Amino acid sequence: MLDYRIETFLSLCDTKSYTRTAEELHLTQPAVTQHVKALEQHYQCQLFGYKERQVYLTDAGEYLLEKMQKIYRQEMEIQQKILRMGGNNCPLRVGVTPSVLYASVMDKIRSHMYEKEQQKLKLSVDLSQNLMAKLQKGVLDGIVLEGDVYHTQMNVTSLAQEQMIAVALPSLAEKLYGCSWSQLFKYPLVLMAVGCGLRGILQKNLKKWNASIRDFAKVYEADSFPILKEMVQSGMGIGFFLETAVVQEREKHQLERVYMDTGSIFGTYSFAFMQTCMKQELILQLRDQLLTKE
């Protein structure tokens, strides 16, 4: 069982906020500060610093994070192993992003759940950035997310490629038919908050045209996928989604695609798990299921 101060340290590394860490761990902010100070006294060095009111990790903090993440994963794996030895069928913990729920890969996850009834599968939905953090900490065994994944300690498999499209109210989509980026930039953009894979895909493609999110007239953010759709449907601006995520809205004529003359944007769905995961056999079975053709 890990020292509770290490739990606080790992959480603060994720949130970069003493307030949010206190909320997540149900502690007071002074308690979080005390835990960090205790660790700094133990290791005789500063682990966190401040720059322009932002919390950042020192070199020593970065080193401790790398080592403690490995120890945390081992602790989680030991716990799962002991539970299984005691006769408990521990679920395979898989995280997915909101857009995955609408993609064809979700049907394969459901098929795996039905075919492997003896193996429980526990799903959690979160933003890409949060899923990556949970995977590294050992809270999740595998994740399915949109966008590219680069991590030396992860096994990453590309599952599918899908087109990303701009959508708006039908009247606006008709008005913008065949538009360029410069014309599109005159309207507000509605997108997910920082940490979402969809945002990363859009940013990567805008860079190809020497553009950025800041070029739009206004930018509205949402931290919920359903709310993001509602904002676009209410006429607040233009949204970018992987095509399968807005099929129903387009069929009901609530939203329509904005056809542009700038070429297509594509995003990739990937499956990732830590190379040190002790559930390799079960994870690989799920990965193989996700790779099967329709």
Tab-separated table of C-alpha atoms in Angstrom, residues 2 60 122 175 243:
chain	number	residue	atom	x	y	z
A	2	LEU	CA	1.528	3.308	-1.113
A	60	ALA	CA	13.769	16.324	-9.083
A	122	LYS	CA	-15.389	-1.970	-16.726
A	175	LYS	CA	-24.274	29.522	-46.703
A	243	GLU	CA	-18.034	11.865	-38.841
